[in-house]
PDB file of C-alpha atoms in Angstrom:
ATOM      1  CA  MET P   1       0.000   0.000   0.000  1.00 49.00           C
ATOM      2  CA  GLU P   2       1.392   3.384  -1.051  1.00 47.00           C
ATOM      3  CA  ARG P   3       1.650   5.819   1.850  1.00 50.00           C
ATOM      4  CA  PRO P   4       0.740   9.552   1.574  1.00 46.00           C
ATOM      5  CA  PHE P   5       4.288  10.718   2.239  1.00 43.00           C
ATOM      6  CA  GLN P   6       5.477   8.518  -0.635  1.00 47.00           C
ATOM      7  CA  LYS P   7       3.037  10.252  -2.995  1.00 47.00           C
ATOM      8  CA  LEU P   8       4.233  13.632  -1.744  1.00 45.00           C
ATOM      9  CA  ALA P   9       7.859  12.683  -2.229  1.00 46.00           C
ATOM     10  CA  PHE P  10       7.106  11.418  -5.722  1.00 40.00           C
ATOM     11  CA  ARG P  11       5.339  14.642  -6.670  1.00 45.00           C
ATOM     12  CA  ARG P  12       8.217  16.715  -5.269  1.00 45.00           C
ATOM     13  CA  ALA P  13      10.769  14.704  -7.204  1.00 41.00           C
ATOM     14  CA  LEU P  14       8.704  14.985 -10.378  1.00 37.00           C
ATOM     15  CA  THR P  15       8.438  18.746  -9.972  1.00 43.00           C
ATOM     16  CA  GLN P  16      12.161  19.101  -9.372  1.00 46.00           C
ATOM     17  CA  ASN P  17      12.987  16.996 -12.412  1.00 44.00           C
ATOM     18  CA  SER P  18      10.578  19.033 -14.494  1.00 44.00           C
ATOM     19  CA  ASP P  19      12.231  22.244 -13.347  1.00 46.00           C
ATOM     20  CA  MET P  20      15.628  20.854 -14.235  1.00 43.00           C
ATOM     21  CA  LYS P  21      14.535  19.860 -17.705  1.00 47.00           C
ATOM     22  CA  ILE P  22      12.414  22.866 -18.584  1.00 46.00           C
ATOM     23  CA  GLY P  23      13.445  25.689 -16.263  1.00 51.00           C
ATOM     24  CA  SER P  24      17.221  25.351 -16.311  1.00 62.00           C
ATOM     25  CA  PRO P  25      17.810  26.665 -19.852  1.00 66.00           C
ATOM     26  CA  CYS P  26      15.740  29.744 -19.051  1.00 70.00           C
ATOM     27  CA  LYS P  27      17.596  30.236 -15.781  1.00 69.00           C
ATOM     28  CA  ALA P  28      20.922  29.811 -17.556  1.00 70.00           C
ATOM     29  CA  ASN P  29      19.915  32.378 -20.161  1.00 81.00           C
ATOM     30  CA  LYS P  30      18.988  34.870 -17.448  1.00 81.00           C
ATOM     31  CA  GLN P  31      22.286  34.292 -15.679  1.00 81.00           C
ATOM     32  CA  GLN P  32      24.140  34.755 -18.955  1.00 83.00           C
ATOM     33  CA  ALA P  33      22.237  37.965 -19.644  1.00 84.00           C
ATOM     34  CA  ARG P  34      23.066  39.306 -16.172  1.00 86.00           C
ATOM     35  CA  SER P  35      26.709  38.374 -16.633  1.00 86.00           C
ATOM     36  CA  GLU P  36      26.881  40.141 -19.998  1.00 90.00           C
ATOM     37  CA  ALA P  37      25.141  43.192 -18.540  1.00 91.00           C
ATOM     38  CA  LYS P  38      27.733  43.389 -15.748  1.00 92.00           C
ATOM     39  CA  ARG P  39      30.543  43.094 -18.266  1.00 94.00           C
ATOM     40  CA  ALA P  40      29.071  45.850 -20.437  1.00 95.00           C
ATOM     41  CA  ALA P  41      28.583  48.091 -17.393  1.00 95.00           C
ATOM     42  CA  LEU P  42      32.215  47.599 -16.391  1.00 96.00           C
ATOM     43  CA  VAL P  43      33.404  48.511 -19.882  1.00 97.00           C
ATOM     44  CA  GLU P  44      31.272  51.671 -19.935  1.00 96.00           C
ATOM     45  CA  ALA P  45      32.533  52.728 -16.515  1.00 97.00           C
ATOM     46  CA  ALA P  46      36.095  51.972 -17.622  1.00 97.00           C
ATOM     47  CA  ILE P  47      35.760  54.156 -20.722  1.00 97.00           C
ATOM     48  CA  ASP P  48      34.623  57.044 -18.516  1.00 97.00           C
ATOM     49  CA  ALA P  49      37.368  56.576 -15.924  1.00 97.00           C
ATOM     50  CA  PHE P  50      40.304  55.864 -18.225  1.00 97.00           C
ATOM     51  CA  GLY P  51      39.282  58.658 -20.577  1.00 95.00           C
ATOM     52  CA  ALA P  52      39.117  61.182 -17.758  1.00 95.00           C
ATOM     53  CA  GLN P  53      42.083  60.046 -15.650  1.00 95.00           C
ATOM     54  CA  GLY P  54      44.270  57.818 -17.791  1.00 94.00           C
ATOM     55  CA  PHE P  55      45.370  54.282 -16.991  1.00 95.00           C
ATOM     56  CA  GLU P  56      47.462  55.140 -13.945  1.00 94.00           C
ATOM     57  CA  GLY P  57      45.031  57.668 -12.508  1.00 95.00           C
ATOM     58  CA  ALA P  58      41.883  55.572 -12.809  1.00 96.00           C
ATOM     59  CA  SER P  59      40.905  53.505  -9.774  1.00 95.00           C
ATOM     60  CA  LEU P  60      39.749  49.958 -10.414  1.00 95.00           C
ATOM     61  CA  ARG P  61      37.728  50.069  -7.209  1.00 95.00           C
ATOM     62  CA  ASP P  62      35.939  53.229  -8.385  1.00 96.00           C
ATOM     63  CA  ILE P  63      35.254  51.686 -11.785  1.00 97.00           C
ATOM     64  CA  ALA P  64      33.741  48.614 -10.150  1.00 95.00           C
ATOM     65  CA  ARG P  65      31.626  50.728  -7.804  1.00 95.00           C
ATOM     66  CA  ASN P  66      30.379  53.059 -10.536  1.00 95.00           C
ATOM     67  CA  SER P  67      29.443  50.114 -12.734  1.00 94.00           C
ATOM     68  CA  GLY P  68      27.467  48.460  -9.954  1.00 92.00           C
ATOM     69  CA  ALA P  69      29.166  45.170 -10.748  1.00 89.00           C
ATOM     70  CA  GLY P  70      31.795  44.905  -8.010  1.00 86.00           C
ATOM     71  CA  LEU P  71      35.489  44.042  -7.984  1.00 91.00           C
ATOM     72  CA  ALA P  72      34.836  40.316  -8.215  1.00 93.00           C
ATOM     73  CA  ALA P  73      33.204  40.874 -11.605  1.00 93.00           C
ATOM     74  CA  VAL P  74      36.378  42.557 -12.873  1.00 94.00           C
ATOM     75  CA  SER P  75      38.448  39.508 -11.995  1.00 93.00           C
ATOM     76  CA  TYR P  76      35.844  37.161 -13.447  1.00 94.00           C
ATOM     77  CA  HIS P  77      35.386  38.925 -16.782  1.00 94.00           C
ATOM     78  CA  PHE P  78      38.786  40.486 -17.420  1.00 95.00           C
ATOM     79  CA  GLY P  79      41.382  39.365 -14.927  1.00 94.00           C
ATOM     80  CA  GLY P  80      42.674  42.791 -13.967  1.00 95.00           C
ATOM     81  CA  LYS P  81      42.986  46.497 -14.687  1.00 96.00           C
ATOM     82  CA  ALA P  82      45.178  46.180 -17.790  1.00 96.00           C
ATOM     83  CA  GLU P  83      42.812  43.695 -19.410  1.00 97.00           C
ATOM     84  CA  LEU P  84      39.812  45.910 -18.650  1.00 97.00           C
ATOM     85  CA  TYR P  85      41.637  48.867 -20.200  1.00 97.00           C
ATOM     86  CA  LEU P  86      42.213  46.937 -23.423  1.00 97.00           C
ATOM     87  CA  ALA P  87      38.620  45.690 -23.409  1.00 97.00           C
ATOM     88  CA  ALA P  88      37.440  49.308 -23.259  1.00 97.00           C
ATOM     89  CA  ALA P  89      39.615  50.141 -26.270  1.00 97.00           C
ATOM     90  CA  ASP P  90      38.313  47.110 -28.152  1.00 97.00           C
ATOM     91  CA  ALA P  91      34.723  48.129 -27.439  1.00 97.00           C
ATOM     92  CA  ILE P  92      35.290  51.621 -28.833  1.00 96.00           C
ATOM     93  CA  ALA P  93      37.110  50.222 -31.864  1.00 96.00           C
ATOM     94  CA  ALA P  94      34.266  47.783 -32.550  1.00 96.00           C
ATOM     95  CA  HIS P  95      31.631  50.540 -32.377  1.00 95.00           C
ATOM     96  CA  LEU P  96      33.650  52.844 -34.632  1.00 94.00           C
ATOM     97  CA  GLN P  97      34.309  50.034 -37.108  1.00 95.00           C
ATOM     98  CA  GLU P  98      30.578  49.436 -37.318  1.00 95.00           C
ATOM     99  CA  MET P  99      30.007  53.138 -37.989  1.00 94.00           C
ATOM    100  CA  THR P 100      32.749  53.526 -40.589  1.00 95.00           C
ATOM    101  CA  GLN P 101      32.192  50.243 -42.434  1.00 96.00           C
ATOM    102  CA  PRO P 102      29.456  51.669 -44.721  1.00 96.00           C
ATOM    103  CA  VAL P 103      31.751  54.618 -45.501  1.00 96.00           C
ATOM    104  CA  LEU P 104      34.575  52.266 -46.497  1.00 97.00           C
ATOM    105  CA  GLU P 105      32.272  50.099 -48.584  1.00 97.00           C
ATOM    106  CA  ASN P 106      30.925  53.067 -50.555  1.00 96.00           C
ATOM    107  CA  LEU P 107      34.385  54.593 -50.899  1.00 96.00           C
ATOM    108  CA  THR P 108      35.953  51.450 -52.366  1.00 96.00           C
ATOM    109  CA  ASP P 109      33.001  50.391 -54.534  1.00 96.00           C
ATOM    110  CA  PRO P 110      34.227  50.554 -58.168  1.00 92.00           C
ATOM    111  CA  THR P 111      30.638  50.439 -59.420  1.00 93.00           C
ATOM    112  CA  GLY P 112      29.757  53.624 -57.521  1.00 91.00           C
ATOM    113  CA  PRO P 113      30.293  57.252 -58.548  1.00 93.00           C
ATOM    114  CA  ALA P 114      33.593  58.553 -59.919  1.00 92.00           C
ATOM    115  CA  PRO P 115      36.567  58.310 -57.516  1.00 91.00           C
ATOM    116  CA  ALA P 116      36.589  62.065 -56.814  1.00 89.00           C
ATOM    117  CA  ARG P 117      32.937  61.993 -55.830  1.00 92.00           C
ATOM    118  CA  ARG P 118      33.449  58.926 -53.624  1.00 94.00           C
ATOM    119  CA  VAL P 119      36.265  60.689 -51.781  1.00 92.00           C
ATOM    120  CA  GLU P 120      34.039  63.714 -51.200  1.00 91.00           C
ATOM    121  CA  GLN P 121      31.190  61.568 -49.926  1.00 93.00           C
ATOM    122  CA  ALA P 122      33.508  59.683 -47.579  1.00 94.00           C
ATOM    123  CA  LEU P 123      34.994  62.882 -46.162  1.00 92.00           C
ATOM    124  CA  ASP P 124      31.549  64.386 -45.646  1.00 92.00           C
ATOM    125  CA  ALA P 125      30.517  61.236 -43.771  1.00 93.00           C
ATOM    126  CA  VAL P 126      33.638  61.235 -41.579  1.00 92.00           C
ATOM    127  CA  ILE P 127      33.229  64.922 -40.713  1.00 90.00           C
ATOM    128  CA  SER P 128      29.591  64.338 -39.811  1.00 89.00           C
ATOM    129  CA  LEU P 129      30.514  61.325 -37.682  1.00 89.00           C
ATOM    130  CA  VAL P 130      33.282  63.096 -35.774  1.00 87.00           C
ATOM    131  CA  LEU P 131      31.658  66.492 -35.237  1.00 84.00           C
ATOM    132  CA  SER P 132      28.152  65.317 -34.419  1.00 82.00           C
ATOM    133  CA  ASP P 133      27.022  63.437 -31.318  1.00 75.00           C
ATOM    134  CA  ILE P 134      26.933  60.130 -33.197  1.00 81.00           C
ATOM    135  CA  ALA P 135      30.299  59.282 -31.671  1.00 83.00           C
ATOM    136  CA  PRO P 136      30.047  59.999 -27.912  1.00 88.00           C
ATOM    137  CA  ALA P 137      32.486  62.530 -26.501  1.00 88.00           C
ATOM    138  CA  LYS P 138      33.771  59.970 -24.006  1.00 93.00           C
ATOM    139  CA  TRP P 139      35.030  57.760 -26.862  1.00 93.00           C
ATOM    140  CA  LEU P 140      37.096  60.598 -28.285  1.00 90.00           C
ATOM    141  CA  GLN P 141      38.278  61.539 -24.810  1.00 92.00           C
ATOM    142  CA  PHE P 142      39.440  57.947 -24.246  1.00 95.00           C
ATOM    143  CA  PHE P 143      41.157  57.910 -27.637  1.00 93.00           C
ATOM    144  CA  SER P 144      42.879  61.244 -26.960  1.00 91.00           C
ATOM    145  CA  ARG P 145      44.045  60.060 -23.557  1.00 93.00           C
ATOM    146  CA  CYS P 146      45.541  56.792 -24.792  1.00 93.00           C
ATOM    147  CA  GLU P 147      47.078  58.668 -27.750  1.00 92.00           C
ATOM    148  CA  MET P 148      48.939  60.870 -25.270  1.00 90.00           C
ATOM    149  CA  GLU P 149      50.140  57.777 -23.440  1.00 89.00           C
ATOM    150  CA  ASN P 150      50.912  56.060 -26.779  1.00 89.00           C
ATOM    151  CA  ASP P 151      49.963  52.664 -25.430  1.00 92.00           C
ATOM    152  CA  GLU P 152      48.463  49.461 -26.793  1.00 95.00           C
ATOM    153  CA  SER P 153      44.912  50.776 -26.526  1.00 95.00           C
ATOM    154  CA  PHE P 154      45.782  53.628 -28.878  1.00 95.00           C
ATOM    155  CA  GLY P 155      47.364  51.168 -31.305  1.00 95.00           C
ATOM    156  CA  ARG P 156      44.283  48.961 -31.310  1.00 96.00           C
ATOM    157  CA  ILE P 157      41.831  51.761 -32.049  1.00 96.00           C
ATOM    158  CA  TYR P 158      44.082  53.427 -34.610  1.00 95.00           C
ATOM    159  CA  GLY P 159      44.917  50.169 -36.355  1.00 96.00           C
ATOM    160  CA  ARG P 160      41.344  48.942 -36.606  1.00 96.00           C
ATOM    161  CA  VAL P 161      39.608  52.232 -37.432  1.00 94.00           C
ATOM    162  CA  MET P 162      41.964  54.933 -38.669  1.00 93.00           C
ATOM    163  CA  THR P 163      44.424  52.908 -40.753  1.00 95.00           C
ATOM    164  CA  PRO P 164      41.807  51.312 -43.063  1.00 96.00           C
ATOM    165  CA  LEU P 165      40.147  54.696 -43.556  1.00 95.00           C
ATOM    166  CA  ILE P 166      43.368  56.565 -44.355  1.00 94.00           C
ATOM    167  CA  VAL P 167      44.612  53.829 -46.698  1.00 94.00           C
ATOM    168  CA  ALA P 168      41.304  53.660 -48.582  1.00 96.00           C
ATOM    169  CA  LEU P 169      41.021  57.450 -48.931  1.00 94.00           C
ATOM    170  CA  SER P 170      44.606  57.653 -50.192  1.00 91.00           C
ATOM    171  CA  ASP P 171      44.096  54.876 -52.737  1.00 92.00           C
ATOM    172  CA  VAL P 172      40.856  56.269 -54.152  1.00 92.00           C
ATOM    173  CA  LEU P 173      42.228  59.824 -54.183  1.00 89.00           C
ATOM    174  CA  LYS P 174      45.105  58.640 -56.385  1.00 87.00           C
ATOM    175  CA  GLN P 175      42.530  57.193 -58.779  1.00 86.00           C
ATOM    176  CA  ALA P 176      40.754  60.542 -58.938  1.00 81.00           C
ATOM    177  CA  GLY P 177      43.725  62.475 -60.403  1.00 70.00           C
ATOM    178  CA  PRO P 178      45.106  64.773 -61.741  1.00 61.00           C
ATOM    179  CA  SER P 179      47.437  65.211 -58.750  1.00 65.00           C
ATOM    180  CA  HIS P 180      51.059  64.257 -59.329  1.00 66.00           C
ATOM    181  CA  ASP P 181      51.666  63.486 -55.664  1.00 75.00           C
ATOM    182  CA  SER P 182      53.582  60.356 -54.800  1.00 81.00           C
ATOM    183  CA  PRO P 183      51.711  57.707 -52.754  1.00 79.00           C
ATOM    184  CA  GLY P 184      53.523  58.956 -49.660  1.00 84.00           C
ATOM    185  CA  GLU P 185      52.540  62.568 -50.324  1.00 85.00           C
ATOM    186  CA  THR P 186      48.924  61.594 -50.902  1.00 86.00           C
ATOM    187  CA  ARG P 187      48.838  59.716 -47.617  1.00 88.00           C
ATOM    188  CA  THR P 188      50.359  62.715 -45.836  1.00 88.00           C
ATOM    189  CA  ARG P 189      47.636  64.983 -47.211  1.00 85.00           C
ATOM    190  CA  ILE P 190      44.925  62.586 -46.097  1.00 89.00           C
ATOM    191  CA  GLY P 191      46.569  62.194 -42.709  1.00 88.00           C
ATOM    192  CA  ALA P 192      46.724  65.957 -42.193  1.00 86.00           C
ATOM    193  CA  LEU P 193      43.097  66.235 -43.247  1.00 87.00           C
ATOM    194  CA  ILE P 194      41.974  63.563 -40.758  1.00 88.00           C
ATOM    195  CA  LEU P 195      44.044  65.274 -38.067  1.00 86.00           C
ATOM    196  CA  LEU P 196      42.215  68.560 -38.696  1.00 84.00           C
ATOM    197  CA  ILE P 197      38.821  66.864 -38.570  1.00 85.00           C
ATOM    198  CA  PHE P 198      39.542  65.256 -35.211  1.00 85.00           C
ATOM    199  CA  SER P 199      41.055  68.441 -33.783  1.00 83.00           C
ATOM    200  CA  LEU P 200      37.807  70.260 -34.551  1.00 81.00           C
ATOM    201  CA  ARG P 201      36.175  67.886 -32.046  1.00 80.00           C
ATOM    202  CA  SER P 202      38.900  67.258 -29.467  1.00 78.00           C
ATOM    203  CA  GLN P 203      40.217  70.864 -29.486  1.00 78.00           C
ATOM    204  CA  ARG P 204      37.097  72.656 -30.603  1.00 75.00           C
ATOM    205  CA  ASN P 205      37.702  75.950 -28.791  1.00 76.00           C
ATOM    206  CA  PHE P 206      41.218  76.309 -30.176  1.00 78.00           C
ATOM    207  CA  SER P 207      40.226  75.205 -33.687  1.00 75.00           C
ATOM    208  CA  THR P 208      37.191  77.454 -34.005  1.00 75.00           C
ATOM    209  CA  LEU P 209      39.147  80.427 -32.635  1.00 79.00           C
ATOM    210  CA  VAL P 210      41.939  79.941 -35.182  1.00 78.00           C
ATOM    211  CA  LEU P 211      39.422  79.578 -38.015  1.00 74.00           C
ATOM    212  CA  GLY P 212      37.476  82.650 -36.938  1.00 75.00           C
ATOM    213  CA  TRP P 213      34.363  80.704 -35.945  1.00 73.00           C
ATOM    214  CA  ARG P 214      34.580  81.344 -32.197  1.00 70.00           C
ATOM    215  CA  ASP P 215      31.233  83.108 -31.859  1.00 67.00           C
ATOM    216  CA  GLU P 216      29.371  81.088 -34.468  1.00 68.00           C
ATOM    217  CA  PRO P 217      27.766  77.651 -34.293  1.00 69.00           C
ATOM    218  CA  LEU P 218      29.796  74.994 -36.060  1.00 71.00           C
ATOM    219  CA  ASP P 219      28.157  74.430 -39.443  1.00 77.00           C
ATOM    220  CA  LEU P 220      28.900  70.965 -40.834  1.00 80.00           C
ATOM    221  CA  SER P 221      28.422  72.023 -44.442  1.00 84.00           C
ATOM    222  CA  VAL P 222      30.909  74.894 -44.020  1.00 81.00           C
ATOM    223  CA  VAL P 223      33.465  72.575 -42.424  1.00 83.00           C
ATOM    224  CA  GLN P 224      32.990  69.990 -45.161  1.00 83.00           C
ATOM    225  CA  ALA P 225      33.565  72.553 -47.905  1.00 84.00           C
ATOM    226  CA  LEU P 226      36.556  74.159 -46.184  1.00 81.00           C
ATOM    227  CA  VAL P 227      38.332  70.861 -45.526  1.00 80.00           C
ATOM    228  CA  LYS P 228      38.096  69.789 -49.158  1.00 78.00           C
ATOM    229  CA  GLN P 229      39.001  73.184 -50.619  1.00 80.00           C
ATOM    230  CA  VAL P 230      42.107  73.554 -48.448  1.00 77.00           C
ATOM    231  CA  PHE P 231      43.439  70.007 -48.486  1.00 72.00           C
ATOM    232  CA  LEU P 232      42.070  68.582 -51.722  1.00 74.00           C
ATOM    233  CA  PRO P 233      41.644  71.427 -54.232  1.00 72.00           C
ATOM    234  CA  ASP P 234      42.387  69.034 -57.090  1.00 66.00           C
ATOM    235  CA  LEU P 235      39.042  67.339 -56.468  1.00 64.00           C
ATOM    236  CA  TYR P 236      37.330  70.483 -57.699  1.00 54.00           C
ATOM    237  CA  GLN P 237      39.600  70.616 -60.739  1.00 55.00           C
ATOM    238  CA  VAL P 238      38.614  67.060 -61.625  1.00 47.00           C
ATOM    239  CA  ARG P 239      34.921  67.728 -61.196  1.00 52.00           C
ATOM    240  CA  GLY P 240      35.148  71.069 -62.978  1.00 44.00           C
TER     241      GLY P 240
END
């Protein structure tokens, strides 16, 4: 004869087994989502801290506290401060790559407009990206800080984002003609142009004062025209 407690035990065991079979994947997914959210929060807090204070000045304890994740999460996800610093750089590089990929694809598409027009379109897009709020100020602050320190984080962002853009612009500009610049000279012109564009964001007060725009709102269309007229006047000769 089956006793009541045996029925109760059987039901409990059945319920537990059912939870293991059906509920566990859902629970695992929630745990994974929480873990990824903590990791993302740490990276965001790291971008803020390292951008504002540099690698040496930033406190890992403060980063962990501001992220809400805790120091244990830093060790779990990254291992230490240096690894978190590089992860922050990789995150910025990945976001910027995603933003600039369409620009690169249009720039290097041989079935698109003439080379001169593709260069113009690419430069307009880069200027818009850098000077607008599409790219958060804290990304550029982080990039400027690691550029000053000339460390691996700077190399990662520059190598993954800036190098492909500069190389592609230089190559397509050579196709546009009629400039007689050597490949090295063309790259120097593009490099100087990119430097100006970024300085208009990272050193806006100085740049606008030098250009006589101190008391005027920064007009993207004016910047786009000025950059091309000063650095790439041959584009207008080709189109004319």
